[in-house]
C-alpha atoms as one frame of an Amber mdcrd trajectory, in Angstrom:
protein
   0.000   0.000   0.000   2.889   2.373   0.786   3.941   2.228  -2.872   0.612
   3.770  -3.860   1.115   6.531  -1.322   4.666   7.127  -2.507   3.507   7.285
  -6.106   0.825   9.816  -5.209   3.389  11.938  -3.406   5.862  11.808  -6.268
   3.207  12.713  -8.818   2.011  15.610  -6.688   5.493  16.987  -6.096   6.496
  16.550  -9.742   3.354  18.294 -10.983   3.765  21.278  -8.697   7.500  21.562
  -9.409   6.826  21.429 -13.140   4.412  24.339 -12.807   6.809  26.510 -10.826
  10.017  25.439 -12.582   9.813  28.232 -15.143   9.161  30.982 -12.597  12.053
  32.678 -10.731  11.999  32.311  -6.969  11.503  35.392  -4.825  13.855  36.746
  -2.224  16.542  38.479  -4.307  17.438  40.562  -7.318  16.248  39.401 -10.734
  18.428  40.000 -13.792  17.445  39.991 -17.446  19.190  40.748 -20.733  17.256
  41.681 -23.879  18.452  41.314 -27.481  16.572  42.851 -30.397  15.758  46.109
 -32.155  13.569  49.099 -31.368  10.619  46.805 -30.673  12.591  45.471 -27.718
  13.003  49.069 -26.558   9.231  49.493 -26.935   8.696  46.604 -24.514  10.265
  48.775 -21.759  12.033  45.969 -19.855  13.589  48.523 -17.485  10.117  49.065
 -15.991  10.320  45.553 -14.516  12.126  46.928 -11.465   9.279  49.038 -10.018
   6.732  46.376 -10.973   8.750  43.731  -9.185   9.443  45.844  -6.128   5.701
  46.442  -5.706   4.692  42.818  -6.148   7.539  40.896  -4.501   9.749  43.344
  -2.606  12.582  42.400  -4.972  14.587  44.419  -7.483  15.410  43.891 -11.145
  18.701  44.437 -12.951  18.084  44.937 -16.675  20.260  45.603 -19.706  19.907
  45.174 -23.459  21.667  44.946 -26.801  19.660  46.930 -29.351  20.283  47.573
 -33.039  17.520  49.533 -34.755  15.772  47.687 -37.589  17.993  44.632 -37.199
  17.195  40.947 -37.404  18.625  38.386 -35.014  20.857  37.208 -37.843  22.321
  40.712 -38.247  22.867  41.091 -34.509  24.552  37.683 -34.362  26.940  38.565
 -37.176  27.590  42.155 -36.074  27.959  41.855 -32.308  29.477  45.285 -31.675
  26.978  47.291 -33.766  24.485  48.839 -31.358  22.024  51.719 -31.559  22.040
  52.188 -27.796  24.995  51.911 -25.476  23.040  49.958 -22.890  23.609  50.337
 -19.164  26.468  48.232 -17.840  26.862  44.838 -19.528  28.230  45.823 -22.939
  27.502  44.176 -26.328  25.768  40.812 -26.205  28.937  38.644 -26.336  30.355
  40.460 -23.295  27.026  40.496 -21.500  26.437  36.761 -21.913  30.045  35.907
 -21.051  30.702  38.222 -18.103  27.318  38.262 -16.360  24.902  35.617 -15.127
  21.253  36.220 -16.045  17.948  34.848 -14.820  16.271  35.554 -18.153  17.393
  36.389 -21.694  14.920  37.577 -24.322  15.403  37.366 -28.092  13.205  39.336
 -30.476  12.731  37.941 -34.013  12.133  40.388 -36.833  11.166  39.887 -40.478
  13.071  36.639 -41.061  11.791  33.136 -41.849  11.982  30.381 -39.277  14.011
  27.870 -41.267  17.410  28.093 -42.946  20.983  28.662 -41.765  20.258  32.331
 -41.023  16.621  31.890 -40.008  15.256  32.804 -36.593  15.213  29.247 -35.224
  18.901  28.701 -35.998  19.936  32.062 -34.652  18.069  31.589 -31.368  19.750
  28.200 -30.943  23.095  29.859 -31.745  22.574  32.429 -28.989  21.621  29.665
 -26.543  24.715  27.637 -27.383  26.891  30.723 -26.920  25.279  31.442 -23.558
  26.158  28.090 -22.047  29.617  27.907 -23.652  30.756  31.420 -22.795  29.427
  31.247 -19.237  28.229  27.819 -18.036  26.139  29.491 -15.322  23.930  30.934
 -18.074  22.880  27.422 -19.032  20.433  27.879 -16.133  18.937  31.078 -17.566
  15.416  31.004 -18.962  15.399  32.067 -22.619  12.289  33.764 -23.979  11.174
  34.672 -27.486   9.504  38.084 -27.573   6.492  37.733 -29.863   6.246  41.007
 -31.747   3.161  42.742 -33.132   2.176  43.481 -36.776   2.668  46.807 -38.505
  -0.521  48.844 -38.887  -0.173  48.711 -42.683  -0.473  44.924 -42.483  -3.924
  44.974 -40.856  -6.274  43.095 -43.198  -8.521  44.747 -42.234  -8.053  44.345
 -38.462  -5.118  43.469 -36.245  -6.785  40.179 -35.309  -7.355  39.238 -38.956
  -3.647  39.662 -39.649  -2.592  37.937 -36.443  -4.668  34.839 -37.271  -3.160
  34.275 -40.741  -1.108  31.111 -41.301   2.650  31.158 -41.763   3.905  28.464
 -44.155   7.563  29.340 -44.638   7.229  29.181 -48.409   9.906  31.059 -50.418
   8.915  34.658 -51.044   6.134  34.544 -48.467   4.663  37.837 -47.292   6.890
  39.190 -44.503   3.721  40.176 -42.627   3.277  36.503 -41.794   6.295  36.690
 -39.495   4.091  38.707 -37.132   1.359  36.124 -36.594   0.387  33.633 -33.909
   1.109  30.842 -36.378   4.683  32.044 -36.910   5.504  32.151 -33.221   3.878
  28.801 -32.527   5.997  27.185 -35.225   9.137  29.066 -34.174   8.758  27.959
 -30.566   8.457  24.309 -31.613  11.381  24.575 -34.040  13.696  26.045 -31.415
  12.710  23.500 -28.795  13.493  20.693 -31.237  17.053  21.959 -31.790  18.032
  23.821 -28.627  20.642  22.523 -26.159  18.926  19.793 -24.197  20.674  20.770
 -20.970  18.948  24.166 -21.017  15.371  24.950 -20.043  12.847  24.768 -22.894
  12.570  28.162 -24.534   9.401  30.070 -23.623   7.332  32.842 -25.199   6.458
  36.369 -24.097   3.094  36.697 -25.894   3.057  40.449 -26.534   1.516  40.116
 -29.993  -1.051  37.644 -28.650  -2.074  40.045 -25.884  -2.523  42.929 -28.307
  -4.686  40.673 -30.498  -6.971  40.000 -27.535  -7.056  43.699 -26.664  -8.051
  44.356 -30.278 -10.868  41.811 -30.026 -12.190  43.189 -26.757 -11.856  46.809
 -27.883 -13.869  46.183 -31.060 -16.487  44.382 -28.952 -16.847  47.450 -26.712
 -15.416  45.664 -23.651 -12.591  48.118 -22.887 -14.439  51.374 -22.368 -12.882
  54.280 -24.211 -10.412  52.062 -26.087 -12.101  51.099 -29.343  -9.251  51.166
 -31.871  -6.065  49.159 -31.440  -4.160  51.810 -33.398  -4.278  53.853 -30.175
  -1.531  51.558 -28.842   0.849  52.609 -31.651   2.813  55.839 -32.071   3.589
  55.146 -35.740   3.192  52.314 -38.248   5.274  49.849 -36.195   6.340  51.328
 -32.867   4.164  51.322 -29.783   3.139  54.424 -27.913   3.123  54.670 -24.152
  -0.058  52.633 -23.679   1.256  49.914 -25.969   4.603  49.847 -24.167   2.789
  49.579 -20.850   0.906  46.562 -22.221   4.038  44.798 -23.470   6.043  45.542
 -20.315   3.238  44.222 -18.137   2.988  41.146 -20.356   6.703  40.556 -19.814
   6.274  40.933 -16.062   3.336  38.504 -15.914   5.240  35.957 -18.009   8.525
  36.199 -16.118   7.005  35.914 -12.662   3.725  34.084 -13.232   1.828  36.761
 -11.347  -1.510  38.367 -12.135  -0.795  42.085 -12.693  -4.405  43.140 -12.130
  -4.489  46.026  -9.684  -0.750  46.709  -9.855   0.028  50.452  -9.841   1.354
  51.852 -13.111   5.063  52.729 -12.784   4.740  56.489 -13.255   8.437  57.056
 -13.951   8.160  54.952 -17.121   4.512  55.506 -18.075   3.615  58.992 -16.784
   0.693  59.603 -19.125  -0.840  56.176 -18.472  -0.441  56.740 -14.739  -1.862
  60.255 -14.742  -4.423  60.271 -17.534  -5.642  56.785 -18.460  -8.970  55.751
 -16.975  -8.196  53.407 -14.043 -10.971  51.111 -15.251  -9.204  50.804 -18.623
  -5.855  50.161 -16.931  -7.471  47.350 -14.968  -9.139  46.024 -18.113  -5.772
  45.920 -19.882  -4.159  44.150 -16.937  -6.984  41.602 -16.815  -6.629  40.990
 -20.551  -2.882  40.481 -20.220  -3.314  37.894 -17.486  -6.103  36.093 -19.342
  -3.764  35.552 -22.297  -0.527  34.793 -20.413  -2.205  32.281 -18.100  -4.133
  30.585 -20.915  -0.935  29.557 -22.751   0.936  27.434 -20.174   2.771  25.343
 -22.764   4.186  28.480 -24.382   4.622  30.861 -21.426   5.390  28.419 -18.611
   2.664  30.143 -16.558   0.046  27.699 -15.241  -3.632  28.288 -15.797  -5.224
  29.299 -12.469  -7.394  26.159 -12.362  -4.355  23.982 -12.969  -2.445  25.675
 -10.156  -5.271  25.072  -7.692  -5.436  21.436  -8.746  -1.692  21.054  -8.242
  -1.808  22.537  -4.748  -4.701  20.276  -3.787  -2.942  17.247  -5.244   0.259
  18.025  -3.378  -1.617  18.483  -0.131  -3.471  15.211  -0.600  -0.252  13.406
  -1.453   1.403  14.827   1.637  -1.429  13.616   3.883  -1.354  10.165   2.332
   2.416   9.930   2.697   2.317  11.099   6.312  -0.342   8.498   7.074   1.804
   5.824   5.460   4.979   6.775   7.313   3.382   7.166  10.727   0.749   4.470
  10.492   1.919   1.560   8.377   5.451   1.808   7.036   8.408   0.962   9.330
  11.109   3.611   9.531  13.673   1.086   8.340  11.798   0.438   5.080  12.851
   1.683   1.683  10.246   4.437   1.848  11.675   5.692   5.098  15.158   5.881
   3.602  13.857   7.755   0.579  12.023  10.224   2.768  15.124  10.890   4.838
  17.292  11.240   1.706
């Protein structure tokens, strides 16, 4: 009978650990490095620090390698060419060699998935460099930042464009590299080829979140926000509201925490903090969490119902195991040795 109890305990512990494995533990500084172009800048990763300090009493250390308009292939082949000087870590080879990071984000841009210079290969290249240059970075969680479509690609709406299918055919419309289909296929392609001693790559679903905001806005569910173009400042770059959305999406994905009700970091989003209807801010936060938590396979964030089930299962397993140890299983048995070990 004790084998049944042990099995229940192992299953419960494994399930709960699997859910939390992708989320950084609290109690210290969190560090992240971000590689991409101006869309990475738009995601405002530096705003993670005030978000984190409010939610977990921790701090965040953030730096980035940015080259405007560049693909991952260009950044890989031109490692010293940067549009911004960054903060402290230097170009990406220095940053990944000289510093240890909790998270590294990579932002694809206008390239196909397949091929020797495609996004899948380049992401795998960055991952291999990380663990070779600094073995401690083999423990970092790598994320793909899912970008958003250009406004000129809307056909006719954001959601219509986002739901198109990427095929990877030669000469395919570049707009298809900003679709849910593209990022789903890219995630699977990278996982199939990435170093197996590193954590499975995950996704920051910024484009997915904006698609859901678009759907809700057009349905009249987000108050004064009725046109997704309000999140953009030009044909491709996000304005302050859009940057707030992507930064909050990054926060929710990194830490697996519902951002609903979190104060807007006014030093990074002053107009959102001062002028946006609080009900709309809350609606955006709720939308972000609904998307991030509904994609556990991609984001590593468990669905709320799944988390509750895991906690209940672990508690039940613990009670069964305790009953076995104290009621039926001798301390000298194999189970007792395993429990002590």
